[in-house]
Coordinates of C-alpha atoms in Angstrom, one line a residue:
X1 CA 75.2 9.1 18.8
X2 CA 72.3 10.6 16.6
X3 CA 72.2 7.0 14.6
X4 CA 72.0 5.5 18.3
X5 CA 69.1 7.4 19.1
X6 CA 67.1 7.1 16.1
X7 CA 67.5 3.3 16.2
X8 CA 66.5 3.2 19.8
X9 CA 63.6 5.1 19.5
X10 CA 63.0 3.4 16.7
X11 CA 63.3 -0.2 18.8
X12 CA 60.5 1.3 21.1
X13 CA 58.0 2.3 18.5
X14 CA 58.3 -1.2 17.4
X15 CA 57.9 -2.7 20.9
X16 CA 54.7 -0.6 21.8
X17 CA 53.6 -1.6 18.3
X18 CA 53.9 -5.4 19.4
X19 CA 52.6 -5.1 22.5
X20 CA 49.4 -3.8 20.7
X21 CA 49.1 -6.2 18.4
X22 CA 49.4 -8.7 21.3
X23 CA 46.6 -10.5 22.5
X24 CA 46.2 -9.7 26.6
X25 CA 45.6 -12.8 28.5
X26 CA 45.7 -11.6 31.7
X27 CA 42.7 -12.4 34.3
X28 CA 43.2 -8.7 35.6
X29 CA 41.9 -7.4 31.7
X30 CA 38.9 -5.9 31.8
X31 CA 35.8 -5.2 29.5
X32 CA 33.2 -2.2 29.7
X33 CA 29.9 -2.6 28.3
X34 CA 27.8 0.8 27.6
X35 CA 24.9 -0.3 29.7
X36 CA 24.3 -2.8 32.1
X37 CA 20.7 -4.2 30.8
X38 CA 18.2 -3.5 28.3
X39 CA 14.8 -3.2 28.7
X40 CA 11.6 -3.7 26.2
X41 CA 8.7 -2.0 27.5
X42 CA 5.4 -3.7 26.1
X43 CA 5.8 -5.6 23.4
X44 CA 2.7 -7.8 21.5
X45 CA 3.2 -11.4 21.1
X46 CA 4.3 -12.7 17.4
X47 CA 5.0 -9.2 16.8
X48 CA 9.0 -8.4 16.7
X49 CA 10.2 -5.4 19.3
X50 CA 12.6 -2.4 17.6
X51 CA 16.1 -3.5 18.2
X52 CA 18.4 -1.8 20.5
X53 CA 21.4 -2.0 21.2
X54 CA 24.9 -1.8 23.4
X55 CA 28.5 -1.7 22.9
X56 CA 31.5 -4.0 24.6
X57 CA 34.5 -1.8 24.9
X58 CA 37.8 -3.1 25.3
X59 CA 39.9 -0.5 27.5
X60 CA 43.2 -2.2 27.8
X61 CA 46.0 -1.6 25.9
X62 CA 46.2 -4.4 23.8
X63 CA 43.9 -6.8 21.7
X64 CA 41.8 -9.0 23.4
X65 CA 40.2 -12.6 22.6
X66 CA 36.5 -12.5 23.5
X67 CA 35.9 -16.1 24.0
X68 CA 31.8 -16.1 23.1
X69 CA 29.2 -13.6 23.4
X70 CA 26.0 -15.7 23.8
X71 CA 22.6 -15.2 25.3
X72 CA 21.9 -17.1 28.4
X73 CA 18.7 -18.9 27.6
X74 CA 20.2 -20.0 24.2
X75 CA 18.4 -20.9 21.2
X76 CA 15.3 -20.8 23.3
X77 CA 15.8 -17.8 24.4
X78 CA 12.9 -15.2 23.4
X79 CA 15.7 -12.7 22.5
X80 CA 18.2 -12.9 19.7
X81 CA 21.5 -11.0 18.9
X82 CA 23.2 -9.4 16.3
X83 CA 27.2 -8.6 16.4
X84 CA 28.9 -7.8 13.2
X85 CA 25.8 -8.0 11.2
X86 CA 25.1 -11.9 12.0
X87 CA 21.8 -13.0 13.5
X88 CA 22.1 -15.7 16.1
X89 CA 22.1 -16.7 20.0
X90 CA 26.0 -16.8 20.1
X91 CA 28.8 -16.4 18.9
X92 CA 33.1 -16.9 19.9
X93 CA 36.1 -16.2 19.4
X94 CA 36.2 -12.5 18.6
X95 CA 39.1 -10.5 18.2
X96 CA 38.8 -6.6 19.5
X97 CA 41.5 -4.2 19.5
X98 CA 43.1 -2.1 22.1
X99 CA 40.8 0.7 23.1
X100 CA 38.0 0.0 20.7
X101 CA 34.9 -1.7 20.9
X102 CA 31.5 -3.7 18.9
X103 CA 28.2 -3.2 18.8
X104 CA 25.8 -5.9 19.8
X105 CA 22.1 -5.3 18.7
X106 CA 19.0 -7.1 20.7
X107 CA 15.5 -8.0 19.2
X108 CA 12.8 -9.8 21.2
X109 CA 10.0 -11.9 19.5
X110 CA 7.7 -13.2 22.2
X111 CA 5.7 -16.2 21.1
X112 CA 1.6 -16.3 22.4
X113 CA 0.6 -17.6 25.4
X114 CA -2.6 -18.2 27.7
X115 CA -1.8 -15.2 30.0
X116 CA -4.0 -12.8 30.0
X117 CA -2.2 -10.4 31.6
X118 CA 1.2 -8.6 30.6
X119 CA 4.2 -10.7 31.7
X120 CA 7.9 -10.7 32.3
X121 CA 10.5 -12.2 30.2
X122 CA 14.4 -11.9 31.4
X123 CA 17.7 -13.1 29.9
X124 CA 21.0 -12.1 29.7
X125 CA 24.2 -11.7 27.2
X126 CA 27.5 -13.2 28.5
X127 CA 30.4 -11.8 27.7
X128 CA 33.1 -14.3 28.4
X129 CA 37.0 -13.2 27.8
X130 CA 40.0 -14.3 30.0
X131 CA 38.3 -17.2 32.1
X132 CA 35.9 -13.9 33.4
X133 CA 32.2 -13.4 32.2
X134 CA 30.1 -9.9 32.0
X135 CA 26.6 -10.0 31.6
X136 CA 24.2 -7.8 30.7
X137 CA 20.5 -8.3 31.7
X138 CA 17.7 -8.4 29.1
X139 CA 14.1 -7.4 30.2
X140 CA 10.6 -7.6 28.0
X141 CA 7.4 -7.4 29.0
X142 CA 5.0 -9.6 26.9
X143 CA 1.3 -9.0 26.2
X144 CA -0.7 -10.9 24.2
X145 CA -3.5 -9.6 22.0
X146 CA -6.0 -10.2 19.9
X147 CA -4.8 -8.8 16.4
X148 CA -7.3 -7.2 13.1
X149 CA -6.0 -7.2 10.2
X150 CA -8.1 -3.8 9.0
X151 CA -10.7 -4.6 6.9
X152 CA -14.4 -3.8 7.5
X153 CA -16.6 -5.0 10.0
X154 CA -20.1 -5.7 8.9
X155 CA -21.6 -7.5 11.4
X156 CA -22.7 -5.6 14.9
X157 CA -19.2 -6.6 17.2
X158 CA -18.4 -5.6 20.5
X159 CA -14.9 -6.0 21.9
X160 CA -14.4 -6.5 25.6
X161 CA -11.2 -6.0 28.2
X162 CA -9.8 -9.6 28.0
X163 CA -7.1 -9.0 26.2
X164 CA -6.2 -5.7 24.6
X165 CA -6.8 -5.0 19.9
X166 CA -3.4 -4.1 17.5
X167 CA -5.5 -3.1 14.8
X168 CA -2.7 -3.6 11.6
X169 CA -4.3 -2.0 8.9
X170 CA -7.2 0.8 8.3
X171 CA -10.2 -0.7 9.6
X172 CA -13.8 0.4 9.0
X173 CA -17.2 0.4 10.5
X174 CA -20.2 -0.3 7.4
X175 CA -23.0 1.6 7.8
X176 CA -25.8 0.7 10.0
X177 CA -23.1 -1.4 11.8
X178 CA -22.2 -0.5 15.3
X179 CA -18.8 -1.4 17.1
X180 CA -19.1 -1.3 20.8
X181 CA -16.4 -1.4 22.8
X182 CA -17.0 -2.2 26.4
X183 CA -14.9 -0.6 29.4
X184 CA -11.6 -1.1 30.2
X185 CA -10.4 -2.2 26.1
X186 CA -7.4 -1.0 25.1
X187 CA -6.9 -0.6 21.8
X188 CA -3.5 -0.3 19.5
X189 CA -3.1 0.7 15.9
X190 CA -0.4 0.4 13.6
X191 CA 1.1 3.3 12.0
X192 CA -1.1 3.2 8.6
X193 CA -4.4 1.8 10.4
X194 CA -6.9 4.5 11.0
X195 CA -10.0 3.5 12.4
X196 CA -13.2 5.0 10.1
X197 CA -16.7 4.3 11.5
X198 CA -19.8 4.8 8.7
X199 CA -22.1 3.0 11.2
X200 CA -22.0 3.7 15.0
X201 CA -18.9 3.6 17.6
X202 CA -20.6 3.1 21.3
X203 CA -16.9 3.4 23.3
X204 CA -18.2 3.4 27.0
X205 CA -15.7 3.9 29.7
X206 CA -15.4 4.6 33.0
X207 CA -13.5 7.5 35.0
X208 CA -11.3 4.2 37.3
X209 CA -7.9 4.5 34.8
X210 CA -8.3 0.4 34.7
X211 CA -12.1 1.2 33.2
X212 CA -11.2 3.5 31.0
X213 CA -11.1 3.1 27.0
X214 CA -7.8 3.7 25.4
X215 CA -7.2 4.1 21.8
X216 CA -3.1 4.6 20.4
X217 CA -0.3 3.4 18.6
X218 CA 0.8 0.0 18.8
X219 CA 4.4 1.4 19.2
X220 CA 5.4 1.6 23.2
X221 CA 8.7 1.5 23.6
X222 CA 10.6 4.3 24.8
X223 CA 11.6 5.9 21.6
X224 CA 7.7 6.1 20.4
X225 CA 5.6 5.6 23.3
X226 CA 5.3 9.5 24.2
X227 CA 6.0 10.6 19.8
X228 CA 2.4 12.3 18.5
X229 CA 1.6 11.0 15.3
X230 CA 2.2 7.5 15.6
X231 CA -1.2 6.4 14.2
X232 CA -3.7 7.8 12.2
X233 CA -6.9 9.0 14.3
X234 CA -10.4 8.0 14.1
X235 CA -12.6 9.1 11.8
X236 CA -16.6 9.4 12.0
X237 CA -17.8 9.7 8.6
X238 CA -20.5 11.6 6.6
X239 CA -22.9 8.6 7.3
X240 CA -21.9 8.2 10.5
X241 CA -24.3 8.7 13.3
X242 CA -25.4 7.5 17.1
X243 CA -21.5 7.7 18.5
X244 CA -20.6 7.8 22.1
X245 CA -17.3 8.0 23.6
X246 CA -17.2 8.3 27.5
X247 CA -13.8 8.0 29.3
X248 CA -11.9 7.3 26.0
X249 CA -8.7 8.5 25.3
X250 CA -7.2 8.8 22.4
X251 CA -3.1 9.3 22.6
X252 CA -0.7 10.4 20.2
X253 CA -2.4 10.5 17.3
X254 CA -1.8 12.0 14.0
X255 CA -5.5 14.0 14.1
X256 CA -7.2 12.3 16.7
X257 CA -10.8 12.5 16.0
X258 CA -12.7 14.0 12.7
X259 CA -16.3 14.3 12.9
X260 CA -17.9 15.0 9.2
X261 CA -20.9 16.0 8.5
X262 CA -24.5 15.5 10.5
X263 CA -25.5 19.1 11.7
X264 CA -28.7 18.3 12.2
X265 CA -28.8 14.8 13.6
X266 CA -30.9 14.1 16.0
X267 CA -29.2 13.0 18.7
X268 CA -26.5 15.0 18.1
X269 CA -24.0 12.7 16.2
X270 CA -21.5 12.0 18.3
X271 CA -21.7 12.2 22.5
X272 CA -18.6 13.4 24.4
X273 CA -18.4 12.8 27.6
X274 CA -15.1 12.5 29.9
X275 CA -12.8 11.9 27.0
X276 CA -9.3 12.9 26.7
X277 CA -7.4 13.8 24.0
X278 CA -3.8 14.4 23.8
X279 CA -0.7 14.6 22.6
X280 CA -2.1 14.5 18.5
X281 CA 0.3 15.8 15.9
X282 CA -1.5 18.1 14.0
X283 CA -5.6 18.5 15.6
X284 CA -7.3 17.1 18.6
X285 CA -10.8 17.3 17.2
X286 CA -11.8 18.6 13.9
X287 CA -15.4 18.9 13.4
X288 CA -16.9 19.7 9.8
X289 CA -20.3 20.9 9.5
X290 CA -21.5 18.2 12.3
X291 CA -23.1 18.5 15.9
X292 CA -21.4 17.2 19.1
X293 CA -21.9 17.7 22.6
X294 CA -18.9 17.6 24.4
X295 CA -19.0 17.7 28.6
X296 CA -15.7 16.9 31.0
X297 CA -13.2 17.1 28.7
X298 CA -9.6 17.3 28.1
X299 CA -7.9 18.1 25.2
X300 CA -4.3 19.2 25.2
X301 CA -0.8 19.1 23.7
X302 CA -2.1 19.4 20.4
X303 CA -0.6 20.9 16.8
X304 CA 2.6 21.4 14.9
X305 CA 2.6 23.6 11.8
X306 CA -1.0 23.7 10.1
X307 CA -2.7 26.4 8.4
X308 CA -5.5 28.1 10.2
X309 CA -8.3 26.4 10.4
X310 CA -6.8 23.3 8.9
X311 CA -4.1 21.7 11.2
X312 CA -2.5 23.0 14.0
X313 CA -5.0 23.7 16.7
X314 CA -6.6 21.7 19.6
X315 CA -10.2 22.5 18.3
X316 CA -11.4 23.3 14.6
X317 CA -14.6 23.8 14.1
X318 CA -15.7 25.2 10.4
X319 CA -18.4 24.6 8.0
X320 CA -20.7 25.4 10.1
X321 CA -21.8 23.2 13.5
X322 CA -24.3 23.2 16.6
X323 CA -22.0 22.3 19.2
X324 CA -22.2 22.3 23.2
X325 CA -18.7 21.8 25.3
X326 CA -19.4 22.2 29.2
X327 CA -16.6 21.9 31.3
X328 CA -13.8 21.0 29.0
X329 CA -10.4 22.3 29.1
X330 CA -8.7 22.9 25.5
X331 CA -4.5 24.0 26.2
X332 CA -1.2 23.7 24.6
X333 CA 1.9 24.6 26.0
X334 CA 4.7 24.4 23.6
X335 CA 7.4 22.0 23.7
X336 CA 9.7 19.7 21.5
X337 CA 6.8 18.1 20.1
X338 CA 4.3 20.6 19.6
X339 CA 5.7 24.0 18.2
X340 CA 2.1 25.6 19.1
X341 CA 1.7 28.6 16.0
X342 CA -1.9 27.9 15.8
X343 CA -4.8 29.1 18.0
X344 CA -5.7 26.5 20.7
X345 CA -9.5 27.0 19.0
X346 CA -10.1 27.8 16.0
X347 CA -13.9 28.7 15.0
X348 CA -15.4 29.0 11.5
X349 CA -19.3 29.0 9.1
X350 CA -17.3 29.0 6.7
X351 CA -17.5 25.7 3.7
X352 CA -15.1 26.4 1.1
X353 CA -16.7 29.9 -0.2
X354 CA -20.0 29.2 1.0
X355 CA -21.0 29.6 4.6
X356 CA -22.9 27.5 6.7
X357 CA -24.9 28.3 10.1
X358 CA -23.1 27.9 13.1
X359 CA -24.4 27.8 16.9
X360 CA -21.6 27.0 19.3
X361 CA -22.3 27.5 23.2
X362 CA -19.6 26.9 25.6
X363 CA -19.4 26.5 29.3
X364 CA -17.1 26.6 32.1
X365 CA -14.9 25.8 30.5
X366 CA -10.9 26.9 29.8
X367 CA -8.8 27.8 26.1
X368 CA -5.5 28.4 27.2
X369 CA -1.7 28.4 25.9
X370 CA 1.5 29.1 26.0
X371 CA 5.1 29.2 23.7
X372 CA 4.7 29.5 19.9
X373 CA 4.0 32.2 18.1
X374 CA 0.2 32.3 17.7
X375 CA -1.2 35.5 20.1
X376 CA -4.9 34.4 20.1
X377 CA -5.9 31.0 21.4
X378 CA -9.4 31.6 20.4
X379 CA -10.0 32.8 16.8
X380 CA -13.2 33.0 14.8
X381 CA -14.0 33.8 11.2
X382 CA -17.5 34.8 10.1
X383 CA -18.7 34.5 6.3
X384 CA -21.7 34.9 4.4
X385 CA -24.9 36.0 6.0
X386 CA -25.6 32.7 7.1
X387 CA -26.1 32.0 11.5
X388 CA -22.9 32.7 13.1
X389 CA -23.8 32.2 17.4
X390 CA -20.9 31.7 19.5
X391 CA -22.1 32.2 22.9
X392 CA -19.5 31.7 25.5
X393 CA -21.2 31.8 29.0
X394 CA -18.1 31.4 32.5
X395 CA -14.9 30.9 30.2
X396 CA -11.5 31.5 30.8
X397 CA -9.9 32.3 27.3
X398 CA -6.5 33.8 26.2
X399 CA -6.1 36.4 23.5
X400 CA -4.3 39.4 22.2
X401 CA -7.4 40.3 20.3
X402 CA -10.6 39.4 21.3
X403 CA -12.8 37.1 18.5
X404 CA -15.5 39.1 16.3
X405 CA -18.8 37.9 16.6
X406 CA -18.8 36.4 19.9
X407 CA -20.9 36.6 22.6
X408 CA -19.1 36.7 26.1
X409 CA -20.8 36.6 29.8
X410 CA -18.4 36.5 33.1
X411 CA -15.8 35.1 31.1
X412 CA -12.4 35.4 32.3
X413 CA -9.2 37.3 30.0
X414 CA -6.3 36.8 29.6
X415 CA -5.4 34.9 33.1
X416 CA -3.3 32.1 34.3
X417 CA -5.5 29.1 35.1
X418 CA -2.6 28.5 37.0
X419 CA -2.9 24.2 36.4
X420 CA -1.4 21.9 39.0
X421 CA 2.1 21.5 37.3
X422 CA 3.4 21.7 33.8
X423 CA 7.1 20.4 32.7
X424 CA 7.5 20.7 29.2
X425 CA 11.2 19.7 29.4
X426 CA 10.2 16.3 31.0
X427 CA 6.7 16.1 28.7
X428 CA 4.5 15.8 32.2
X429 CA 1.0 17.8 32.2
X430 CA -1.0 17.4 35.2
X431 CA -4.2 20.3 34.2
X432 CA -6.0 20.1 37.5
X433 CA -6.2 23.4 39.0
X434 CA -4.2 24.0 41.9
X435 CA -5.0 26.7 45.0
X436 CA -5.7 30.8 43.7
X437 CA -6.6 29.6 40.5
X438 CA -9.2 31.9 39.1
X439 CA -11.1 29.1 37.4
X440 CA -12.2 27.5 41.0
X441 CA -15.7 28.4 41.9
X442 CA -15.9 30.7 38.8
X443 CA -18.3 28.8 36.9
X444 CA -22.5 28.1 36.0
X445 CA -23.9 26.0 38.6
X446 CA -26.6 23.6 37.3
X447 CA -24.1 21.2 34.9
X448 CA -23.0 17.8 35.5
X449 CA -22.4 16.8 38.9
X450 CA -18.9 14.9 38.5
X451 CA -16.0 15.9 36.8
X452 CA -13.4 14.0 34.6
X453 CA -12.1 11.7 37.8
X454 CA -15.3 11.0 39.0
X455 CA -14.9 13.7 41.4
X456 CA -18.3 15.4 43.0
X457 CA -18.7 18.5 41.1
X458 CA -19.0 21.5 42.6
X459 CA -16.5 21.4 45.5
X460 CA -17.5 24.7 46.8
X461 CA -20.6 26.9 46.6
X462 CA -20.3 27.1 42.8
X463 CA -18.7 24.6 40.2
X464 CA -15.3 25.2 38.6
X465 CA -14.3 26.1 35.2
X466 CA -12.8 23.1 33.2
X467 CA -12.7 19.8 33.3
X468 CA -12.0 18.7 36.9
X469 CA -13.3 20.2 39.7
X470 CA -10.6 21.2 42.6
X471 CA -11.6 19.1 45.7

């Protein structure tokens, strides 16, 4: 009986065996796929996308025959495919097992066009087992662009709005060369292409999001299109002078703008007005021994890691400055990206052991944050006997100890600003102030007379601090 049983159970081991090894030719079989399209968001023309990728799962219980897995358009198709590491636009007769499953990896290449305007490219992968056919819908949208290869420019250039820059490599202004870049322009740079001005930049924008200047990384899908750091920053050299930036933005940059040098130029050396910076890996603006003035803007979701006074922050100034923000709106609130353990501002005369004379006045303006570890969003460090004016006139600021050497008048401490709506789970940061914030009709009347939307500035009997005015 026990020599029965063994060779019976034995018998069924070997049938279930078979019946996996079997191939299933049934039309009821079935096939999964892990998503049912993929999607590319912008991607430049000549210029490959990153690859992604989905699986085909085979849930039955026994092996199936996948007669082809091709892409609709065929070799013409924009897209291409990879399963089991070879490139191609389809591929048959492929042999998965019971309950397991393949990966197949897309890539678009998008070849240039006369559009001027972003376009759509769709396709699809077929699946085709057992007379039946999945598909699985492939989506791009193509832009083309005009592309620089870095370099220097040395002739006076202006770029326009027709179609949008990937700058590829560092590229650099001469001096006594000026790049102007008119409104509208969007600009993208590579991951290793900063863009370093010795002559002039003249970026002038306009508050309408279609007029506005937009420098970032040439990297926009999903993975990279909201990741600081993804290119370098602009840089306005020792010899730099005569810059203006109005409405420009400059996203996700490793440091987004360093100013060097040029205290006492005359202008000021660079001209700030209704820019935005945000989302920068390690600084927002660093400013070394230069002069700026700085009205109607927005600086935010800035710094991970960093020393004081050297990375971190939203603001550095140091070496030294004479510097004038009105209106502006400096805050960090920490999240994934930004671990926030330096000051939102960071103030300093000081040159290496030497100090340098500093006059800083600000304005209605707002140096907030929240998370990290840092305890004083505004910090200041005096050396030397040399000029050290800070005069803050109407700002809302957040400390646990207040900065030496600092002049305050009807500033605000320690308050909630109380912004329109902050998420940092879902990364969205809207900083326009929102009804009871202490910041509306709390600052000097007599400044500029929009705000960073274009809005009429002030709303109410007296202007608000920060950057936009509540209507």
């Amino acid at each position: 009986m026990r020599i029965i049983t063994i060779i019976l159970l034995f018998a069924a081991t070997a049938w279930l065996s078979c019946k996996k090894e079997s191939i299933i030719t049934s039309p009821d079989a079935s096939v999964l796929a892990s998503a049912d399209s993929v999607h590319f968001d912008t991607v430049f023309t000549s210029v490959g996308s990153v690859t992604q990728s989905f699986t085909i799962i085979n849930n039955n219980q026994q092996k199936l025959n996948i007669s082809s897995i091709s892409l609709a358009g065929g070799s013409t198709s924009a897209f291409s495919i990879n399963v089991n590491g070879a490139v191609g636009h389809s591929f048959s007769n492929l042999q998965l097992d019971a309950n397991d499953s393949l990966y197949v990896f897309v890539k678009v290449t998008i070849n240039p066009s006369a559009s001027q305007l972003p376009f759509l490219l769709r396709d699809s992968v077929e699946v085709k087992y057992n007379g039946k056919t999945k598909k699985i819908q492939l989506s791009a949208y193509g832009q083309n662009a005009r592309f620089i290869n870095g370099g220097n420019i040395k002739t006076n250039t202006t770029w326009n709005n027709t179609l949008p820059y990937v700058v590829l490599n560092p590229l650099t202004v001469d001096s006594g060369i000026t790049l102007t870049i008119l409104q509208g322009t969007k600009v993208y740079f590579n991951a290793n292409a900063p863009l370093i001005v010795n002559g002039s930049l003249r970026a002038i924008g306009n508050y309408y999001d279609s007029t506005r200047i937009v420098f970032r990384g040439s990297r926009l899908d999903d993975a990279y299109k909201d990741l600081p750091g993804t290119w370098p920053g602009l840089v306005l050299n020792t010899n730099s002078r005569n810059n203006d930036l109005r409405y420009t933005s400059l996203l996700n940059a490793y440091q987004a703008l360093i100013v060097l040098g040029g205290i006492n130029n005359t202008p000021v050396k660079l001209i700030m007005n209704g820019c935005i910076i945000s989302n920068a890996y390690d600084i927002g603006l660093y400013a070394y021994n230069t002069s700026i003035s700085a009205t109607n803007c927005l600086i935010s979701q800035v710094g991970n890691e960093g020393n004081p006074g050297e990375g971190g922050s939203n603001v550095i100034i140091t070496a030294g400055g004479n510097c004038a923000f009105n209106h502006c709106t400096f805050a960090t609130y920490a999240n994934y990206y930004q671990n926030h353990k330096q000051p939102v501002m960071y103030v300093s005369n000081a040159a290496g052991t030497a100090s340098v004379g500093l006059n800083l006045t600000m304005d209605n303006s707002i140096i907030y944050g929240q998370g990290g570890i840092t305890e004083d969003e505004l910090v200041t460090q005096k050396t030397g006997t040399s000029l050290f004016s800070v005069i803050m006139r109407n700002v809302l600021y957040k400390v646990k100890n207040d900065p030496g050497n600092v002049t305050f008048s009807k500033c605000i401490k320690n308050a909630d600003p109380l912004f329109d709506s902050i998420n940092t789970s879902l990364h969205t940061y809207n900083f326009r102030l929102r009804e009871g914030s202490p910041c509306i009709d709390a600052g000097i009347s007599g400044g500029p007379t929009t705000d960073l939307d274009g809005k009429p500035r002030p709303a109410g009997p007296r202007p608000d601090m920060g950057c936009y005015e509540k209507q």
